[in-house]
XYZ file of C-alpha atoms in Angstrom:
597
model
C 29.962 -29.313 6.955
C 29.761 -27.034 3.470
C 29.037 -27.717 0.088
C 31.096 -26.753 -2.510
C 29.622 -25.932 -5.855
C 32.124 -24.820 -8.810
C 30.865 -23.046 -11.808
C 32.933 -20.994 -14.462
C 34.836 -18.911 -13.596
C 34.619 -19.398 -9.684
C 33.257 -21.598 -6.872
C 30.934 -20.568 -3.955
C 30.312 -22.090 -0.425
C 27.273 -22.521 1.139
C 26.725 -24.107 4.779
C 24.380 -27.068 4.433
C 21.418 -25.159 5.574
C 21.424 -22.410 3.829
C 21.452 -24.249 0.603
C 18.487 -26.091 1.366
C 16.844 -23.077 1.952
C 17.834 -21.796 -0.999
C 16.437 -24.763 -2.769
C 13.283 -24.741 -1.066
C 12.444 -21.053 -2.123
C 12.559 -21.452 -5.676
C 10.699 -24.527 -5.142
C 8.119 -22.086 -3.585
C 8.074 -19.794 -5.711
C 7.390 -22.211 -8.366
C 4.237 -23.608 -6.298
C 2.734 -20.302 -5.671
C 3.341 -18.655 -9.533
C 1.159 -21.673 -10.640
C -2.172 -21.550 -8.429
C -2.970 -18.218 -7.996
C -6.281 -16.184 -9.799
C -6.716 -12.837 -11.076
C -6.990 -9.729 -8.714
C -8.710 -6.779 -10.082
C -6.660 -3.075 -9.594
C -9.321 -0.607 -7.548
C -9.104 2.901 -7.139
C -11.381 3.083 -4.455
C -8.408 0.682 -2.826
C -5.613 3.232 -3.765
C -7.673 6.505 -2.351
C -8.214 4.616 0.808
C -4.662 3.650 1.220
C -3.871 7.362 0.416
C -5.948 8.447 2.995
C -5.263 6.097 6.001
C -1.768 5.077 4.931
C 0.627 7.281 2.894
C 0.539 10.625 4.968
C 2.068 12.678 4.867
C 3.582 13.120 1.358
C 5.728 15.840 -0.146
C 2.317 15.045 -2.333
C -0.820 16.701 -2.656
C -3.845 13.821 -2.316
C -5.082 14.548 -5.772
C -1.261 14.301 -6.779
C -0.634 10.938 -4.988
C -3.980 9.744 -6.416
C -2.674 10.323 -10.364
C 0.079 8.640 -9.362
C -1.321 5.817 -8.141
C -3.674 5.812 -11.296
C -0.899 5.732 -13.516
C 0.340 2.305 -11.423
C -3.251 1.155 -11.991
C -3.268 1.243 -15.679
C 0.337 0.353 -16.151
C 0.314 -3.349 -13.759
C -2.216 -4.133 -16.155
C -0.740 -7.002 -18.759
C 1.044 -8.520 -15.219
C -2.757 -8.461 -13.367
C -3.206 -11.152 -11.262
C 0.976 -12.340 -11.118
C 2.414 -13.381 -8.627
C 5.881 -12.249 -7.895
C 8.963 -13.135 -5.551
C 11.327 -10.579 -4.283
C 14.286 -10.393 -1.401
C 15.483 -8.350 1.020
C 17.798 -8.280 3.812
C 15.870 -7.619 7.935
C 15.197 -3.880 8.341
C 12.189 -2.001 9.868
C 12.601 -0.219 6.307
C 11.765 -3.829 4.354
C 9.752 -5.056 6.996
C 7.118 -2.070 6.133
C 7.699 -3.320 2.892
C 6.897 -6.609 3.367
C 4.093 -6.338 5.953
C 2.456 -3.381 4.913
C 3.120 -2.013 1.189
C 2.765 -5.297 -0.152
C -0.605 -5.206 0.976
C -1.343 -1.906 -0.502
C 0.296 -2.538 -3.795
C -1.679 -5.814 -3.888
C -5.418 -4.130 -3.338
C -4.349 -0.732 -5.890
C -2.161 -3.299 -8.967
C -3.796 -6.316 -8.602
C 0.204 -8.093 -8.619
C 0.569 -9.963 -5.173
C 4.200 -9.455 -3.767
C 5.750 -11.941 -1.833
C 8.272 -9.691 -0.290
C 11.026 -12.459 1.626
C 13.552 -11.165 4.601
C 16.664 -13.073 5.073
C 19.906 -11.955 6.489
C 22.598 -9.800 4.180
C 24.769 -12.519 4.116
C 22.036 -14.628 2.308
C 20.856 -12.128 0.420
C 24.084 -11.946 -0.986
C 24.354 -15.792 -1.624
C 20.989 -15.750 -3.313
C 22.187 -13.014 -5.499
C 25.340 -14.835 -6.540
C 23.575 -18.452 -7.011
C 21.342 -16.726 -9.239
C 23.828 -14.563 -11.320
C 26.084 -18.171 -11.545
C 23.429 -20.817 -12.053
C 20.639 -18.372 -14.438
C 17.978 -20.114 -12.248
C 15.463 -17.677 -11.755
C 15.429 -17.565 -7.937
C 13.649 -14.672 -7.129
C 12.257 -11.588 -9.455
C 13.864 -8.508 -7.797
C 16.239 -8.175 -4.930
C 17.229 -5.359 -2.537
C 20.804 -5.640 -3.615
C 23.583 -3.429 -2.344
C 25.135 -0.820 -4.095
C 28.091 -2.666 -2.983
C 28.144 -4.700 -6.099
C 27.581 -2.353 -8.517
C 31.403 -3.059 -9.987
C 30.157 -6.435 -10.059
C 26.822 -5.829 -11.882
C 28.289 -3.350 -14.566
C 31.333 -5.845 -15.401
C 29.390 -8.954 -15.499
C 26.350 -7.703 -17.201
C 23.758 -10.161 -15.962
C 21.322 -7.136 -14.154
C 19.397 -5.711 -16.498
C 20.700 -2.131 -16.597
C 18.041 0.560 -15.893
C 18.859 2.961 -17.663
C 18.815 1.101 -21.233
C 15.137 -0.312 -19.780
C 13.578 2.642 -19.091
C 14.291 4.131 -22.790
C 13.400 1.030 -24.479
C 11.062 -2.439 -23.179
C 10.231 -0.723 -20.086
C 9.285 2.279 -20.946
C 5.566 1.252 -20.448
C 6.211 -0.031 -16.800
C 8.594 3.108 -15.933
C 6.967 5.612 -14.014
C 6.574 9.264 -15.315
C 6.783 10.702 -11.827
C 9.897 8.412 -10.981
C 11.749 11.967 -10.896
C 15.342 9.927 -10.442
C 16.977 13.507 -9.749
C 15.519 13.155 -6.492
C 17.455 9.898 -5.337
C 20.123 11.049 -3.107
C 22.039 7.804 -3.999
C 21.827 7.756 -7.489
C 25.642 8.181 -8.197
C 26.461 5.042 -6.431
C 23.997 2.843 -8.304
C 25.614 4.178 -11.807
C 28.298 2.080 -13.496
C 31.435 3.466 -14.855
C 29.788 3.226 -18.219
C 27.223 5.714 -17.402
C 24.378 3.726 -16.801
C 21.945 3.403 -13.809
C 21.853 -0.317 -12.684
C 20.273 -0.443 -9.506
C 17.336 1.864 -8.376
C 17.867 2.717 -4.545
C 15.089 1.851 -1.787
C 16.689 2.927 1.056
C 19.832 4.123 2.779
C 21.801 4.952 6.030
C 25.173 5.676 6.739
C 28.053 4.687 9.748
C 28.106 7.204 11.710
C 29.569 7.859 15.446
C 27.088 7.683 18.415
C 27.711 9.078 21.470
C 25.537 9.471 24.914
C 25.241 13.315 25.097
C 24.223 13.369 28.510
C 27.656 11.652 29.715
C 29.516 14.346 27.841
C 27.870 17.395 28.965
C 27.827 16.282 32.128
C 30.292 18.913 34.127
C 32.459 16.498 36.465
C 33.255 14.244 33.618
C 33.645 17.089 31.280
C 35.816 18.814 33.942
C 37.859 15.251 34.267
C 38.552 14.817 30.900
C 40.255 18.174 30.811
C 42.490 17.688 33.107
C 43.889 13.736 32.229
C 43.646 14.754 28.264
C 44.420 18.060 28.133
C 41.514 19.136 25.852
C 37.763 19.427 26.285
C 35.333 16.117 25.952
C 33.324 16.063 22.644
C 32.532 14.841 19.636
C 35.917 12.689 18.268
C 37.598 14.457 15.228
C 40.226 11.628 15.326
C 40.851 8.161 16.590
C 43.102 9.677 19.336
C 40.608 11.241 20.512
C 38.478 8.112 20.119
C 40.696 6.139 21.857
C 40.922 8.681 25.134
C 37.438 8.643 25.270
C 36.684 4.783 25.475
C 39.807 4.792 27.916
C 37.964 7.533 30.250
C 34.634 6.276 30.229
C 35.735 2.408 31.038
C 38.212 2.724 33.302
C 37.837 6.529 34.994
C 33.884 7.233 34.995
C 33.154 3.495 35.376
C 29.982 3.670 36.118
C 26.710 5.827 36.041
C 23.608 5.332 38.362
C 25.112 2.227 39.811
C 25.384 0.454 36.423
C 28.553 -0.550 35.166
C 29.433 1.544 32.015
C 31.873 0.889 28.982
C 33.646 3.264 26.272
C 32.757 1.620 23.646
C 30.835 -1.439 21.763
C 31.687 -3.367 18.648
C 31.665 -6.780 17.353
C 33.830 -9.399 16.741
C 31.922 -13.247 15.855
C 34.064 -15.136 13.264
C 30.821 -14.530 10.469
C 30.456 -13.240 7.349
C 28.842 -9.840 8.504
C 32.310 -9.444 10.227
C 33.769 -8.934 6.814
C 31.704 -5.819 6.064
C 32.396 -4.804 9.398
C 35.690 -3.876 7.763
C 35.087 -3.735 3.924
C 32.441 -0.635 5.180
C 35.000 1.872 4.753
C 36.756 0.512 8.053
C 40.203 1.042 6.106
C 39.131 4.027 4.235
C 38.611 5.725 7.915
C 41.703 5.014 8.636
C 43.016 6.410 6.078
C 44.338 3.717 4.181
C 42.789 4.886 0.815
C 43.878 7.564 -1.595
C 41.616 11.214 -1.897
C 38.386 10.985 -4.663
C 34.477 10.986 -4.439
C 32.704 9.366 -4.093
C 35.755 6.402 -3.106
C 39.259 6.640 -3.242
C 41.231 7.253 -6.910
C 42.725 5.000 -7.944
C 42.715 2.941 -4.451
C 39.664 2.334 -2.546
C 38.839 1.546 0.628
C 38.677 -2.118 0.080
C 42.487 -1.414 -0.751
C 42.072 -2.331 -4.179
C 44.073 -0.042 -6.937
C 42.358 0.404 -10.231
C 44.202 3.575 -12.390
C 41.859 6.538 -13.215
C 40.275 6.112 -16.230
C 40.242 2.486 -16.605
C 38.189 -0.035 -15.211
C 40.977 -2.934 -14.621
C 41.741 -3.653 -11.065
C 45.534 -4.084 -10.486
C 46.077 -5.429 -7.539
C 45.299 -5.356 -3.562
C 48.458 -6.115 -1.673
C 51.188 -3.504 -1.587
C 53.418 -5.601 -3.894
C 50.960 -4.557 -6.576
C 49.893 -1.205 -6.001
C 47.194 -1.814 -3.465
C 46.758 -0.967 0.793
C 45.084 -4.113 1.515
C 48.063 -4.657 3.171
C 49.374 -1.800 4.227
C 50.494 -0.006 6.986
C 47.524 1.933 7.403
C 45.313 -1.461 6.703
C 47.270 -2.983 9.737
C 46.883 0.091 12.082
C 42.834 0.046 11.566
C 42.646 -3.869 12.133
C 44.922 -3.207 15.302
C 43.114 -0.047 16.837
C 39.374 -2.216 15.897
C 40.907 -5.356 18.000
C 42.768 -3.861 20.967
C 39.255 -1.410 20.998
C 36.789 -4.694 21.647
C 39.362 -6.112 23.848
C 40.025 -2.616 25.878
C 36.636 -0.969 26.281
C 33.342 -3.014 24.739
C 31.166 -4.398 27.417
C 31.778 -8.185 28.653
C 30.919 -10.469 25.781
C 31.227 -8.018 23.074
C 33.860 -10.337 20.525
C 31.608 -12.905 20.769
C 28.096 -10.571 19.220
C 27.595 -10.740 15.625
C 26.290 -7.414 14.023
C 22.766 -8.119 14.497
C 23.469 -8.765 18.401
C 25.819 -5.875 18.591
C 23.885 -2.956 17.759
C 20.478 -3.123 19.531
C 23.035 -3.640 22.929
C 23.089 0.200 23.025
C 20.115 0.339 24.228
C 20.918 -1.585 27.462
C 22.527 2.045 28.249
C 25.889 1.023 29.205
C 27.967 2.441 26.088
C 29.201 5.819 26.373
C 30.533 6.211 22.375
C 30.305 4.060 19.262
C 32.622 4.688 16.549
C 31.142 2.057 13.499
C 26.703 2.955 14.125
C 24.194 2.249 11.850
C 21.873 4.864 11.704
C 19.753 2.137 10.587
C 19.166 1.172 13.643
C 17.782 4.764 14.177
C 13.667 2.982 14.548
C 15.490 1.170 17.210
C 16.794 3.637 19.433
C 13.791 6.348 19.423
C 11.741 3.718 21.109
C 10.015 4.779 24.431
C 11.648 3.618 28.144
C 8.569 1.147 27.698
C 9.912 -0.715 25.394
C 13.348 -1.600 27.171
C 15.370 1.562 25.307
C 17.319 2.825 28.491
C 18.950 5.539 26.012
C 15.948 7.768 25.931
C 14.550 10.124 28.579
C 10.875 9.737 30.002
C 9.409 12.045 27.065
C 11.246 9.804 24.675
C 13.835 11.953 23.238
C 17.171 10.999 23.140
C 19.844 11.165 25.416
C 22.533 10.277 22.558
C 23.588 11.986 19.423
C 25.031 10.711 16.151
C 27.938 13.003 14.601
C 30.445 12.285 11.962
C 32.760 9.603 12.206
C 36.753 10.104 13.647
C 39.514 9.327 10.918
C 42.707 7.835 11.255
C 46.256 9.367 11.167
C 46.859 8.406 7.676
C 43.340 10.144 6.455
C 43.931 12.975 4.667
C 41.340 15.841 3.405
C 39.622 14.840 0.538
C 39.449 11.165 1.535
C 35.809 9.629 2.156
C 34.717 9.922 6.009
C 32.634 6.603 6.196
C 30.173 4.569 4.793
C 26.388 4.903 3.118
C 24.826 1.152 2.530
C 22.074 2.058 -0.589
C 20.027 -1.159 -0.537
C 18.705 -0.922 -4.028
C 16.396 -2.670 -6.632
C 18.451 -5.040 -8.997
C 16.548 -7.043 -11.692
C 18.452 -10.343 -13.095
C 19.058 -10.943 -16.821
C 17.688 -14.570 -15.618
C 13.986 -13.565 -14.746
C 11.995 -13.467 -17.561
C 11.221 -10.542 -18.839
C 7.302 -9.968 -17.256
C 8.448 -10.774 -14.288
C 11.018 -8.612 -14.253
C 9.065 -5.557 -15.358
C 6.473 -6.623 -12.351
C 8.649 -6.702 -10.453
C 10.187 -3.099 -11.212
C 6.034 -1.630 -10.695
C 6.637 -2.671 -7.473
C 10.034 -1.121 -6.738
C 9.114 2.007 -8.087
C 5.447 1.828 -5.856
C 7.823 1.126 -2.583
C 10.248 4.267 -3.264
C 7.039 6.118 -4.708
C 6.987 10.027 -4.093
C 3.438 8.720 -2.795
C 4.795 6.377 -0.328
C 8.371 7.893 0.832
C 7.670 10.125 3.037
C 5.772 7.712 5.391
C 8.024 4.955 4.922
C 10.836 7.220 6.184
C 9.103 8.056 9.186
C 8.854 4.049 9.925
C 12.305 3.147 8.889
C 14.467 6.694 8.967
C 16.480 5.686 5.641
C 16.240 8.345 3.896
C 16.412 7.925 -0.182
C 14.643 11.179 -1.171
C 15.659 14.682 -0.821
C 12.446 15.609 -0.746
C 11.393 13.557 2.285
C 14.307 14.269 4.586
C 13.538 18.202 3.548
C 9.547 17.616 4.110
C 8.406 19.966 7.351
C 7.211 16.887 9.145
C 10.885 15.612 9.279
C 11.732 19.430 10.657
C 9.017 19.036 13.640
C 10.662 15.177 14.531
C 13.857 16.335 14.128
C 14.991 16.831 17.808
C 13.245 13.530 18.430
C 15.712 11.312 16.077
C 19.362 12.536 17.655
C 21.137 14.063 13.960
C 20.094 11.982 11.683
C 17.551 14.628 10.364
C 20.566 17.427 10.333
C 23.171 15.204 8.603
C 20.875 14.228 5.601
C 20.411 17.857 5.386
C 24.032 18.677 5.395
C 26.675 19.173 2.640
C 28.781 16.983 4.315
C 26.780 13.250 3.781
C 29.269 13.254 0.497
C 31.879 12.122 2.046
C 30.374 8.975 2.834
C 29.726 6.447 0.112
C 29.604 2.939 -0.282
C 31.858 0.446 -2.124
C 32.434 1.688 -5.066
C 33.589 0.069 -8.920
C 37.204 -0.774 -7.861
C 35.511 -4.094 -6.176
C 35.214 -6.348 -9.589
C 33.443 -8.874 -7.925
C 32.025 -8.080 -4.649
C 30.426 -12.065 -3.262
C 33.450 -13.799 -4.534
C 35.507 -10.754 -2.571
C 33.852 -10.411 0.589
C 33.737 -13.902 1.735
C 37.141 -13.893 1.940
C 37.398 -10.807 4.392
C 35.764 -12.189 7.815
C 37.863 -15.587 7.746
C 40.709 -13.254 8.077
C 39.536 -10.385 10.365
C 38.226 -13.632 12.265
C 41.551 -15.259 12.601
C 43.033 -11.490 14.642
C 40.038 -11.861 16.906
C 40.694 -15.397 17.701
C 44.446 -14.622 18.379
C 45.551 -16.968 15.814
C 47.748 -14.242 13.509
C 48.517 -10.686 14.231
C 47.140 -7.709 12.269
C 50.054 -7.870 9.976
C 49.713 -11.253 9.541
C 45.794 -11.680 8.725
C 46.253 -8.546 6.462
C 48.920 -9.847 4.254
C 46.984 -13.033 4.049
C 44.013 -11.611 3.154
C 45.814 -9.433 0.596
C 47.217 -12.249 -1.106
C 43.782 -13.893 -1.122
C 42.600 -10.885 -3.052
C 44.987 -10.815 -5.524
C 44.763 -14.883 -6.301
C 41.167 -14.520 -6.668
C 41.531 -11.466 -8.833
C 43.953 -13.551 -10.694
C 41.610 -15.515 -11.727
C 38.694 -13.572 -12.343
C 41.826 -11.954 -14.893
C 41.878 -15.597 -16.705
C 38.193 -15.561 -16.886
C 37.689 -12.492 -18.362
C 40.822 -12.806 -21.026
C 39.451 -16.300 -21.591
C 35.911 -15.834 -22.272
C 35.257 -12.011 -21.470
C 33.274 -12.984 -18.823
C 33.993 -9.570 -17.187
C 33.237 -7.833 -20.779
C 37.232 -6.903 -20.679
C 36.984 -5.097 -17.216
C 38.467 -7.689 -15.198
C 41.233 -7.666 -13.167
C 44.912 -7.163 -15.182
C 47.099 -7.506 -12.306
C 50.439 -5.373 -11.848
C 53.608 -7.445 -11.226
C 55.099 -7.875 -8.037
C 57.256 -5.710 -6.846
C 59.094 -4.793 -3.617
C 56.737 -3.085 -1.538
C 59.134 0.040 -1.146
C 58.711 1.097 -4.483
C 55.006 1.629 -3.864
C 55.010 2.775 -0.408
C 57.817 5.525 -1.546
C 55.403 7.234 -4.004
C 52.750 9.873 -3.070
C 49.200 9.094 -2.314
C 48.127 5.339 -1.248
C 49.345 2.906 -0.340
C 51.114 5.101 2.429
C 54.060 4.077 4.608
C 53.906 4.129 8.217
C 54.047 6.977 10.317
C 56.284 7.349 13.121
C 53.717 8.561 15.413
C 50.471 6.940 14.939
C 48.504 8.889 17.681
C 48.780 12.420 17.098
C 47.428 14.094 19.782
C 43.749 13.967 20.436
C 41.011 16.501 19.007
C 37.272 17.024 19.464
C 34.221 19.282 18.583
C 31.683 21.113 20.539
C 28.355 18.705 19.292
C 26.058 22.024 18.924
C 28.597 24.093 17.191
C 28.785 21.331 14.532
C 25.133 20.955 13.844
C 25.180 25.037 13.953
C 27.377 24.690 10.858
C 25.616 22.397 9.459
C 22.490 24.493 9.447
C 24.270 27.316 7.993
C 25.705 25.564 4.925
């Protein structure tokens, strides 16, 4: 059963349970502000946690010690608080939670109660709270993925107008935002920083390295294919592979082996499945860093220079719809059908990738890296992709494109999980709450929690000598950071107006291909139109009551879709041959190039 609660302009669902649990936290965090006694700041605590904890550090000790000193003397006034903050389940926020809570406790005196739900709640909690004002929680881990959302609707408090003004006391002098990698996707089309990133990771492709340089299968793929086995450059290439390794190699060492892995559970992590740049791979999107100008990858058209959506279906402007929309939702379902192991449609994303560590996948196109922690573990620990001295037997490479891609068009995806502070928490909470964000992405602190997590948010860690030494232990990830080319993946950028009510509507639709119910063409059209209703009336809304301070939606009229799909760029009409003929890369003699850029 759901609950259905309607608020201006919009409603939102909630299953049963999840509301209650909603409820219950703030009624938590109401119990636990009220009790709880002063804790005195030490720096004898911060030197030890320095010493035992927070190497190395692109830091000197005496450097990470100032640091920490300046923390000391600025969580003063908020002494003895007691805060509330979410987070979605990562070994990144899990350090968080379990460890530098602790350590930010003993050196601020401010206890942390750092809370790990699932995206999809994260999400919810993030749009009860922006809806309702109720103060549910006093900082949240909040993908960049909404930061159209947050610079339209302007309940975050935006950074950059705190730091120069009320929190200039609580903003940290050694912050040194120039070295966020991910800063550009946290900044609203007005300039301003909204969201302060914690970590990130991008979708990459993952592929067993061992299976590929191994000579019979490299010397079989050559002759069926016609080209040599490696690294995909496009999704024909993609799609020979997964053919060869599930129905020609078929199985290694006695164990049945598959060409590829995905997932396909009717849920709402399904929708980012495919609002992750799914489409954009494809090539569905126009050309433009760090998305697509002026449509996206979500398929959403929103003219350069303005900051009105116009539309999502191909009647209006927008690829939602289109034919390269249709080919990606085809290739993604005939893929888990074709060549992911047994059982594979039915995994949600949190079941789908730790499965590569069974060691039965030969290739995955849509990785995580993530779940990088994951797949470095020993043999000991049930990771069957690693060799007895623990380094791995895969690689991660750039992702394949699509036939409609086009140079110049984003690659893939980046998730930025970053800090986002509510116009709803009161103000000492809030700035509390930001002593702690900036403690967790600390120049102290990075480098460490990068070696436990491996989401790199500093250019300085991923270029610290320790990461050069692990390097050939962690399978790319080390060399792609490094490279020029991690541009070309980006998250969802300020075309998406209003990312929750959005994205719910994306997995009921993606669901309904998986379950057989409508065809590609079918679920994309309807989801299209679902789009463009909603952005309808986020369009009243906002020319009603400016509740989208006048960058809402304006939506273009309908029109036959040739007169769009007859014009340059996106959305693009459909190509006669839709798999060109396959190409790859040699693996080494990308990473060489990397290394020399």
């Amino acid at each position: 059963m759901l609950i259905v609660i309607r608020s201006a302009p919009d409603h939102i669902i909630f299953g049963r349970k999840q509301m209650r649990r909603h409820l219950l936290s703030a009624v938590a965090a109401a119990a636990v502000i009220a009790g709880h006694g002063p804790v005195w700041a030490d720096e004898a605590a911060a030197q030890r946690w320095i010493d035992d904890e927070f190497q190395p550090s692109t830091l000197s000790k005496d450097e990470q010690m100032a640091e920490m000193q300046w923390f000391i003397e600025a969580a003063q006034p908020y002494n003895g608080m007691e805060i509330n903050v979410l987070s979605e389940g990562i070994p990144t926020h899990s350090y968080e939670s379990e460890v530098l809570t602790k350590a930010f406790e003993e050196i601020t005196g401010i206890k942390v109660n750092h809370q790990i739900l699932g995206e999809g709640e994260v999400v919810q909690a993030v749009q009860t709270q922006l809806q309702t004002g109720r103060n549910l929680y006093d900082g949240y881990v909040n993908d960049s993925d909404l930061i159209g959302t947050h610079s339209r609707l302007q309940l975050a408090y935006p950074l950059t107008d705190m730091m120069g003004g009320d929190w200039a006391g609580t903003t940290s002098p050694t912050l040194d935002l120039d070295d966020f990698m991910g800063i550009q996707f946290t900044t609203g089309p007005d300039g301003k920083l909204y969201q302060l990133p914690d970590q990130q990771f991008a979708n990459l492709y993952w592929f067993r390295k061992d299976w590929f340089d191994d000579e019979a299968n490299k010397a079989a793929f050559k002759e069926k294919y016609g080209y040599d086995l490696g690294v995909p450059v496009n999704w024909s290439a993609y799609e020979d592979i997964a053919d060869f390794f599930t129905n020609d190699v078929k199985e290694v060492d006695g164990t049945a082996i598959y060409g590829h892995m995905d997932y396909g559970k009717r849920a709402p992590d399904l929708g980012w499945r495919m609002t992750d740049a799914w489409l954009s791979m494809a090539g569905a999107g126009d050309k433009g860093e760090p998305n697509g100008i002026p449509v996206d990858e979500w398929g959403i058209r929103m003219e350069a220079g303005t900051c009105n959506p116009v539309g999502a279906s191909v009647s209006r402007g927008g690829a939602a719809n289109g034919p390269a929309a249709v080919y990606a939702i085809r290739k993604w379902d005939e893929w888990l059908r074709n060549y992911a192991p047994p059982g594979a449609a039915s995994y949600d994303f949190y079941q789908s990738l730790p499965a590569l560590s069974q060691g039965n996948v030969a290739q995955q196109i849509f990785w995580y890296t993530a779940f990088t922690a994951d797949m470095v573990k020993p043999k000991s620990e049930g990771n069957n992709t690693v060799d007895d001295e623990g380094t791995p037997l895969w690689r991660m490479a750039p992702s394949p494109h699509g036939p409609y891609w086009e140079e110049g068009q984003k690659v893939g995806y980046q998730d930025v999980g970053s800090w986002t502070f509510l116009k709803s928490t009161p103000a000492d909470r809030a700035q509390a709450a930001w002593l702690y964000a900036q403690f967790v992405t600390s120049k102290t602190v990075d480098v460490k929690k990068s070696h436990v997590g491996l989401t790199f948010i500093r250019d300085s860690s991923v270029n610290h000598e320790s990461f050069t030494e692990r390097a050939p232990k962690l399978g790319g990830l080390v060399e792609f950071y490094r490279s020029p080319d991690r541009v070309a993946w980006s998250p969802t950028g300020i075309n998406v107006p209003d990312y929750p009510k959005l994205a719910q509507i994306w997995w009921q639709q993606i669901g309904d291909v998986n379950s057989g119910a409508f065809t590609p063409q079918e679920a994309m059209d309807r989801l299209a139109e679902e789009m463009d209703i909603t952005m309808g009336r986020m369009q009243a809304a906002d020319e009603s009551a400016g509740v989208y301070g006048g960058c809402g939606p304006r939506l273009n009229e309908p029109q036959d879709a040739s007169f769009w799909l007859e014009k340059p760029g996106s959305p693009k009409a459909k190509l006669e041959n839709e798999k060109p003929q396959g190409q790859t890369v040699n693996y080494d003699e990308l990473v060489q190039r990397w290394q020399s850029q």
